[in-house]
Amino acid sequence: MVSVTRTVFGELPSGGGTVEKFQLRSDQLSVDIISWGCTITALQVKDRQGKATDVVLGFAELEGYLQKQPYFGAVVGRVANRIAKGRFTIGGKEYLLPVNREPNSLHGGFTGFDKVLWTPQVLTNGVQFFRVSPDGEEGYPGELKVWVTYTLDGGELVINYRAQASQTTPVNLTNHSYFNLAGQGSPNIYDHEVTIAADAYLPVDETLIPTGVIAPVEGTAFDLRKPVELGTHLQDYHIHGFDHNFCLKELKEKKFCARVRHAASGRILEVYTTQPGVQFYTGNFLDGTLKGKNGAVYPKHSGLCLETQYWPDSVNQPQFPPALLRPGEEYNHTTWFKFSVA
């Protein structure tokens, strides 16, 4: 059984509207999602003793989400990740996007899907959010209708993304939750054991744009096909963290993507997706300046993201799986976050 509770989370300034919170509860999980950016604000998961702890970074109040912050828990779009130099060409026409992370456009621009109010509809086992992204919003062509649906099934949180376009446009939607299976507010993720089912990854330039090479993980720091403990792995390979796309099998069906295990609590997160890639990000830009839930601070490496997605900058890289949506087609992708204990 899943219960869905609807409450007011806060009011946007200058009469911008009411942000609502939806709590989905099963016997194993409790998830809080707000209508601002379809944002997951809390995710309570039991440990092996049966004690529930919030395992996502974020804020207790709306004000936290309205300040400059790194997309905690939000749905990002119209195009997640980076587009080189904020430009692309479709059918001979060049489109210019806001360069909001020099020298590139990141996560949809200055006012991406994470910074807008969505229209909610309660379902028996979850909640669906809808919005229309107008033609030209943040420089993107065509009107885009978007539905994001969160449902709960026992220990599994399922996110489905659908979109329909009036003109050909790139679309890439993901959720930007930062997980710490020891509990949000824990100082780091070094004791997390990570597996990613990818034989290849995308090397990046100094601005984090893929170079275009699809590189085998074999014999590199990016070989996460067998479990590695993050802290030891980062030390062994002398790397400062991950912020890279891992290339999954391109089949558009449910497939295993990643597994994160926290031995001390027994919590395990498994990710499955229909997407061809996942951005594994270890919170390298967190710096401890933001005050989170229960007085928590979030220093570097205090959370990790597994952003299932099309590959970054694919609109400019023809050898990557295409991220264009045409009129009459439907963008439809699903990601499953399955929690368990061992």
CSV table of C-alpha atoms in Angstrom, one decimal:
chain,number,residue,atom,x,y,z
A,1,MET,CA,0.0,0.0,0.0
A,2,VAL,CA,1.1,3.5,-0.8
A,3,SER,CA,-0.3,6.6,0.9
A,4,VAL,CA,0.0,10.1,-0.7
A,5,THR,CA,-0.3,13.2,1.5
A,6,ARG,CA,-0.6,16.7,0.1
A,7,THR,CA,0.5,19.8,2.1
A,8,VAL,CA,1.6,23.4,1.5
A,9,PHE,CA,5.5,23.7,1.5
A,10,GLY,CA,5.7,27.4,1.0
A,11,GLU,CA,4.7,30.5,-0.9
A,12,LEU,CA,6.8,31.9,-3.8
A,13,PRO,CA,7.8,35.6,-3.4
A,14,SER,CA,5.8,38.4,-5.2
A,15,GLY,CA,2.7,36.2,-5.5
A,16,GLY,CA,4.5,33.6,-7.6
A,17,GLY,CA,2.2,30.9,-6.3
A,18,THR,CA,2.0,28.1,-3.7
A,19,VAL,CA,4.5,25.3,-3.6
A,20,GLU,CA,3.0,22.1,-2.5
A,21,LYS,CA,4.7,19.0,-1.0
A,22,PHE,CA,3.6,15.4,-1.7
A,23,GLN,CA,4.7,12.7,0.7
A,24,LEU,CA,4.6,9.2,-0.8
A,25,ARG,CA,4.8,6.4,1.8
A,26,SER,CA,5.2,2.7,1.6
A,27,ASP,CA,6.2,0.2,4.4
A,28,GLN,CA,9.8,0.6,3.2
A,29,LEU,CA,10.2,4.2,2.0
A,30,SER,CA,9.0,7.7,2.5
A,31,VAL,CA,9.6,10.3,-0.2
A,32,ASP,CA,8.8,14.1,-0.1
A,33,ILE,CA,8.5,15.8,-3.5
A,34,ILE,CA,7.6,19.5,-4.0
A,35,SER,CA,6.0,21.1,-7.0
A,36,TRP,CA,8.9,23.6,-7.4
A,37,GLY,CA,11.2,21.9,-9.9
A,38,CYS,CA,9.6,18.4,-9.1
A,39,THR,CA,12.2,18.4,-6.4
A,40,ILE,CA,12.8,15.4,-4.0
A,41,THR,CA,13.3,17.2,-0.6
A,42,ALA,CA,13.5,14.1,1.6
A,43,LEU,CA,13.9,10.3,1.2
A,44,GLN,CA,13.6,8.2,4.4
A,45,VAL,CA,15.2,4.7,4.0
A,46,LYS,CA,15.5,2.1,6.8
A,47,ASP,CA,18.8,0.6,7.8
A,48,ARG,CA,19.3,-3.0,8.8
A,49,GLN,CA,18.1,-2.2,12.3
A,50,GLY,CA,14.8,-0.8,10.8
A,51,LYS,CA,15.8,2.8,11.7
A,52,ALA,CA,14.8,5.3,8.9
A,53,THR,CA,17.2,8.1,7.9
A,54,ASP,CA,16.9,10.8,5.3
A,55,VAL,CA,19.4,9.9,2.6
A,56,VAL,CA,19.2,13.0,0.2
A,57,LEU,CA,20.8,16.4,0.6
A,58,GLY,CA,18.4,19.4,0.6
A,59,PHE,CA,16.6,22.0,2.6
A,60,ALA,CA,13.7,22.0,5.1
A,61,GLU,CA,12.2,25.2,3.8
A,62,LEU,CA,11.4,26.6,0.4
A,63,GLU,CA,13.8,29.5,0.8
A,64,GLY,CA,16.7,27.0,0.6
A,65,TYR,CA,15.6,26.0,-2.8
A,66,LEU,CA,15.2,29.5,-4.1
A,67,GLN,CA,18.8,30.5,-3.3
A,68,LYS,CA,21.7,29.7,-5.5
A,69,GLN,CA,22.2,26.0,-4.9
A,70,PRO,CA,23.4,23.0,-6.9
A,71,TYR,CA,20.1,21.5,-8.2
A,72,PHE,CA,19.5,19.5,-5.0
A,73,GLY,CA,16.8,16.8,-5.8
A,74,ALA,CA,15.4,18.7,-8.8
A,75,VAL,CA,14.4,17.6,-12.3
A,76,VAL,CA,16.7,19.4,-14.7
A,77,GLY,CA,15.8,20.3,-18.3
A,78,ARG,CA,15.0,21.1,-21.1
A,79,VAL,CA,18.5,19.6,-21.5
A,80,ALA,CA,20.3,18.2,-18.6
A,81,ASN,CA,24.1,18.5,-18.4
A,82,ARG,CA,26.3,20.7,-20.6
A,83,ILE,CA,25.9,22.0,-24.2
A,84,ALA,CA,29.3,23.3,-25.5
A,85,LYS,CA,29.4,27.1,-25.7
A,86,GLY,CA,25.6,27.3,-25.3
A,87,ARG,CA,24.9,26.7,-29.0
A,88,PHE,CA,23.7,24.1,-31.4
A,89,THR,CA,22.3,23.8,-35.0
A,90,ILE,CA,19.1,22.1,-36.2
A,91,GLY,CA,18.2,22.1,-39.9
A,92,GLY,CA,20.8,24.7,-40.7
A,93,LYS,CA,19.5,27.2,-38.0
A,94,GLU,CA,21.8,28.0,-35.1
A,95,TYR,CA,20.2,28.3,-31.6
A,96,LEU,CA,22.0,30.3,-28.8
A,97,LEU,CA,21.4,29.4,-25.2
A,98,PRO,CA,22.3,31.2,-22.0
A,99,VAL,CA,25.9,30.5,-21.0
A,100,ASN,CA,25.1,30.0,-17.3
A,101,ARG,CA,28.2,27.9,-16.5
A,102,GLU,CA,31.1,29.5,-18.4
A,103,PRO,CA,31.8,28.8,-21.2
A,104,ASN,CA,28.8,26.4,-21.6
A,105,SER,CA,25.1,26.1,-21.0
A,106,LEU,CA,24.3,23.8,-18.1
A,107,HIS,CA,21.0,22.1,-17.0
A,108,GLY,CA,18.6,24.1,-19.2
A,109,GLY,CA,20.0,27.6,-18.6
A,110,PHE,CA,19.4,30.3,-16.0
A,111,THR,CA,15.8,29.3,-15.5
A,112,GLY,CA,15.7,25.6,-16.2
A,113,PHE,CA,12.9,23.2,-15.2
A,114,ASP,CA,14.3,23.1,-11.7
A,115,LYS,CA,13.4,26.8,-11.2
A,116,VAL,CA,9.7,26.7,-12.2
A,117,LEU,CA,6.4,25.8,-10.6
A,118,TRP,CA,4.8,22.6,-12.0
A,119,THR,CA,1.1,21.6,-11.9
A,120,PRO,CA,0.6,18.5,-9.8
A,121,GLN,CA,-2.0,15.7,-10.0
A,122,VAL,CA,-2.2,13.1,-7.2
A,123,LEU,CA,-2.2,9.4,-8.2
A,124,THR,CA,-3.1,6.4,-6.1
A,125,ASN,CA,0.6,5.5,-5.7
A,126,GLY,CA,2.3,8.8,-6.5
A,127,VAL,CA,2.2,12.2,-8.1
A,128,GLN,CA,2.4,13.5,-11.6
A,129,PHE,CA,3.7,17.0,-12.5
A,130,PHE,CA,3.0,18.8,-15.8
A,131,ARG,CA,4.2,22.0,-17.4
A,132,VAL,CA,4.4,23.6,-20.8
A,133,SER,CA,7.8,25.0,-21.7
A,134,PRO,CA,7.1,27.8,-24.2
A,135,ASP,CA,8.7,28.1,-27.6
A,136,GLY,CA,12.0,30.0,-27.1
A,137,GLU,CA,12.3,29.4,-23.4
A,138,GLU,CA,16.0,29.7,-22.5
A,139,GLY,CA,16.7,29.7,-26.2
A,140,TYR,CA,15.2,26.3,-27.1
A,141,PRO,CA,13.0,25.8,-30.2
A,142,GLY,CA,9.4,24.8,-30.0
A,143,GLU,CA,6.8,24.4,-27.3
A,144,LEU,CA,7.4,21.4,-25.1
A,145,LYS,CA,4.8,19.6,-23.0
A,146,VAL,CA,6.4,17.7,-20.2
A,147,TRP,CA,5.1,15.2,-17.6
A,148,VAL,CA,7.2,13.9,-14.7
A,149,THR,CA,5.6,11.1,-12.7
A,150,TYR,CA,6.9,9.8,-9.4
A,151,THR,CA,5.4,6.5,-8.1
A,152,LEU,CA,6.3,4.3,-5.2
A,153,ASP,CA,6.2,0.5,-5.1
A,154,GLY,CA,7.6,-1.0,-1.9
A,155,GLY,CA,11.3,-0.1,-1.8
A,156,GLU,CA,11.3,1.3,-5.3
A,157,LEU,CA,10.9,4.9,-6.4
A,158,VAL,CA,10.1,5.1,-10.1
A,159,ILE,CA,10.5,8.4,-12.1
A,160,ASN,CA,8.9,8.5,-15.6
A,161,TYR,CA,9.6,11.4,-17.9
A,162,ARG,CA,7.4,12.2,-21.0
A,163,ALA,CA,7.6,15.0,-23.4
A,164,GLN,CA,6.0,16.2,-26.7
A,165,ALA,CA,7.4,18.9,-28.9
A,166,SER,CA,5.9,21.3,-31.5
A,167,GLN,CA,9.3,21.7,-33.2
A,168,THR,CA,12.4,19.6,-33.3
A,169,THR,CA,14.3,20.2,-30.1
A,170,PRO,CA,16.9,18.5,-27.9
A,171,VAL,CA,15.4,17.0,-24.7
A,172,ASN,CA,17.2,15.4,-21.9
A,173,LEU,CA,15.5,15.1,-18.5
A,174,THR,CA,17.0,13.7,-15.3
A,175,ASN,CA,16.7,14.0,-11.5
A,176,HIS,CA,19.6,15.6,-9.7
A,177,SER,CA,19.3,14.1,-6.2
A,178,TYR,CA,22.5,13.9,-4.1
A,179,PHE,CA,22.5,10.7,-2.1
A,180,ASN,CA,24.4,9.9,1.1
A,181,LEU,CA,23.3,6.4,2.3
A,182,ALA,CA,24.9,7.1,5.8
A,183,GLY,CA,22.3,9.9,6.1
A,184,GLN,CA,22.3,13.4,4.8
A,185,GLY,CA,24.6,15.6,6.8
A,186,SER,CA,27.2,12.8,7.0
A,187,PRO,CA,30.6,14.3,6.2
A,188,ASN,CA,31.4,12.3,3.0
A,189,ILE,CA,30.7,9.3,0.8
A,190,TYR,CA,34.1,7.7,1.0
A,191,ASP,CA,32.7,4.6,2.7
A,192,HIS,CA,30.2,4.0,-0.1
A,193,GLU,CA,30.8,1.1,-2.4
A,194,VAL,CA,29.9,1.9,-6.0
A,195,THR,CA,29.3,-0.2,-9.1
A,196,ILE,CA,28.4,1.1,-12.6
A,197,ALA,CA,27.6,-1.3,-15.4
A,198,ALA,CA,29.5,0.6,-18.2
A,199,ASP,CA,32.2,-0.7,-20.5
A,200,ALA,CA,32.9,2.9,-21.7
A,201,TYR,CA,32.9,6.5,-20.5
A,202,LEU,CA,33.3,9.9,-22.0
A,203,PRO,CA,36.6,11.8,-21.3
A,204,VAL,CA,36.0,15.5,-20.9
A,205,ASP,CA,38.0,18.7,-21.6
A,206,GLU,CA,38.8,21.3,-18.9
A,207,THR,CA,35.3,22.8,-19.2
A,208,LEU,CA,33.7,19.3,-18.7
A,209,ILE,CA,32.5,18.9,-22.3
A,210,PRO,CA,33.1,15.4,-23.8
A,211,THR,CA,36.0,15.4,-26.2
A,212,GLY,CA,34.1,13.1,-28.5
A,213,VAL,CA,36.1,10.0,-27.7
A,214,ILE,CA,34.1,7.0,-26.3
A,215,ALA,CA,36.8,5.5,-24.1
A,216,PRO,CA,36.9,1.9,-22.7
A,217,VAL,CA,37.0,1.9,-18.9
A,218,GLU,CA,39.3,-1.1,-18.9
A,219,GLY,CA,42.5,-0.4,-16.9
A,220,THR,CA,41.4,3.1,-15.8
A,221,ALA,CA,39.9,4.8,-12.7
A,222,PHE,CA,36.6,4.6,-14.6
A,223,ASP,CA,36.3,0.9,-14.4
A,224,LEU,CA,33.5,0.5,-11.9
A,225,ARG,CA,32.1,-2.7,-13.2
A,226,LYS,CA,33.2,-4.4,-10.0
A,227,PRO,CA,32.4,-2.7,-6.6
A,228,VAL,CA,34.9,-0.1,-5.5
A,229,GLU,CA,35.0,1.8,-2.2
A,230,LEU,CA,35.0,5.4,-3.2
A,231,GLY,CA,37.5,6.9,-0.7
A,232,THR,CA,40.1,4.3,-1.4
A,233,HIS,CA,39.5,4.4,-5.2
A,234,LEU,CA,39.9,8.2,-5.4
A,235,GLN,CA,43.2,7.9,-3.4
A,236,ASP,CA,44.5,5.0,-5.4
A,237,TYR,CA,44.0,6.8,-8.7
A,238,HIS,CA,44.8,10.3,-7.5
A,239,ILE,CA,41.6,11.8,-8.8
A,240,HIS,CA,39.5,14.6,-7.2
A,241,GLY,CA,36.2,12.9,-7.9
A,242,PHE,CA,33.9,11.9,-10.7
A,243,ASP,CA,31.8,14.2,-13.0
A,244,HIS,CA,31.6,12.0,-16.0
A,245,ASN,CA,29.1,10.2,-18.3
A,246,PHE,CA,29.2,6.5,-18.2
A,247,CYS,CA,28.0,4.8,-21.4
A,248,LEU,CA,25.3,2.2,-20.8
A,249,LYS,CA,23.8,-0.3,-23.3
A,250,GLU,CA,21.8,1.8,-25.8
A,251,LEU,CA,18.8,-0.5,-25.6
A,252,LYS,CA,15.7,1.6,-24.7
A,253,GLU,CA,14.5,-0.9,-22.2
A,254,LYS,CA,15.0,-1.3,-18.4
A,255,LYS,CA,18.6,-2.3,-17.6
A,256,PHE,CA,20.8,-2.3,-14.6
A,257,CYS,CA,22.8,0.9,-14.3
A,258,ALA,CA,24.4,1.3,-10.9
A,259,ARG,CA,24.6,0.0,-7.4
A,260,VAL,CA,25.6,1.9,-4.2
A,261,ARG,CA,26.2,0.0,-0.9
A,262,HIS,CA,26.8,1.5,2.5
A,263,ALA,CA,28.2,-1.4,4.6
A,264,ALA,CA,27.8,0.2,8.0
A,265,SER,CA,24.0,0.8,7.7
A,266,GLY,CA,23.3,-2.0,5.3
A,267,ARG,CA,21.5,0.3,2.9
A,268,ILE,CA,21.7,-0.5,-0.8
A,269,LEU,CA,20.6,1.6,-3.8
A,270,GLU,CA,20.2,0.0,-7.2
A,271,VAL,CA,19.5,2.2,-10.2
A,272,TYR,CA,17.8,0.8,-13.4
A,273,THR,CA,17.0,3.0,-16.4
A,274,THR,CA,15.9,3.1,-20.1
A,275,GLN,CA,18.5,5.8,-20.7
A,276,PRO,CA,21.8,5.3,-22.6
A,277,GLY,CA,24.0,7.1,-20.0
A,278,VAL,CA,24.5,8.1,-16.4
A,279,GLN,CA,26.4,11.0,-15.1
A,280,PHE,CA,28.2,9.9,-12.0
A,281,TYR,CA,29.0,13.0,-9.9
A,282,THR,CA,30.6,12.9,-6.5
A,283,GLY,CA,29.7,16.4,-5.3
A,284,ASN,CA,33.0,18.0,-6.2
A,285,PHE,CA,31.7,21.5,-6.2
A,286,LEU,CA,30.0,21.3,-2.8
A,287,ASP,CA,32.0,23.5,-0.4
A,288,GLY,CA,30.3,23.5,2.9
A,289,THR,CA,28.7,27.0,2.6
A,290,LEU,CA,25.1,25.9,2.3
A,291,LYS,CA,23.1,25.1,5.4
A,292,GLY,CA,20.9,22.1,4.9
A,293,LYS,CA,18.3,20.1,6.8
A,294,ASN,CA,18.8,19.8,10.6
A,295,GLY,CA,21.7,22.3,10.5
A,296,ALA,CA,23.7,20.0,8.2
A,297,VAL,CA,26.5,21.5,6.1
A,298,TYR,CA,27.4,19.9,2.8
A,299,PRO,CA,31.2,19.8,2.1
A,300,LYS,CA,32.9,18.5,-1.0
A,301,HIS,CA,32.1,14.8,-1.6
A,302,SER,CA,29.2,14.7,1.0
A,303,GLY,CA,26.7,13.3,-1.6
A,304,LEU,CA,26.7,11.5,-4.9
A,305,CYS,CA,24.5,11.8,-8.0
A,306,LEU,CA,23.5,9.2,-10.5
A,307,GLU,CA,21.9,11.3,-13.2
A,308,THR,CA,20.5,8.9,-15.9
A,309,GLN,CA,20.5,10.8,-19.2
A,310,TYR,CA,21.4,11.1,-22.8
A,311,TRP,CA,25.1,11.8,-23.2
A,312,PRO,CA,26.3,15.4,-22.6
A,313,ASP,CA,26.6,17.7,-25.6
A,314,SER,CA,25.0,15.0,-27.8
A,315,VAL,CA,23.2,17.7,-29.8
A,316,ASN,CA,26.7,18.8,-31.1
A,317,GLN,CA,28.3,15.3,-31.3
A,318,PRO,CA,26.8,13.2,-34.1
A,319,GLN,CA,28.5,10.0,-33.0
A,320,PHE,CA,26.6,10.1,-29.7
A,321,PRO,CA,23.1,8.6,-29.3
A,322,PRO,CA,20.7,11.3,-30.7
A,323,ALA,CA,18.9,13.6,-28.2
A,324,LEU,CA,16.5,15.2,-30.6
A,325,LEU,CA,12.7,15.0,-30.2
A,326,ARG,CA,10.6,15.7,-33.3
A,327,PRO,CA,7.0,16.7,-33.6
A,328,GLY,CA,4.7,13.6,-33.5
A,329,GLU,CA,7.2,11.6,-31.4
A,330,GLU,CA,7.2,11.2,-27.7
A,331,TYR,CA,10.2,11.3,-25.3
A,332,ASN,CA,9.5,8.6,-22.8
A,333,HIS,CA,12.1,7.4,-20.3
A,334,THR,CA,12.0,5.8,-16.9
A,335,THR,CA,14.5,5.4,-14.0
A,336,TRP,CA,14.0,3.1,-11.1
A,337,PHE,CA,15.7,3.7,-7.7
A,338,LYS,CA,15.5,0.5,-5.7
A,339,PHE,CA,16.3,0.6,-2.0
A,340,SER,CA,17.1,-2.5,0.1
A,341,VAL,CA,19.1,-3.6,3.1
A,342,ALA,CA,21.7,-6.4,3.6
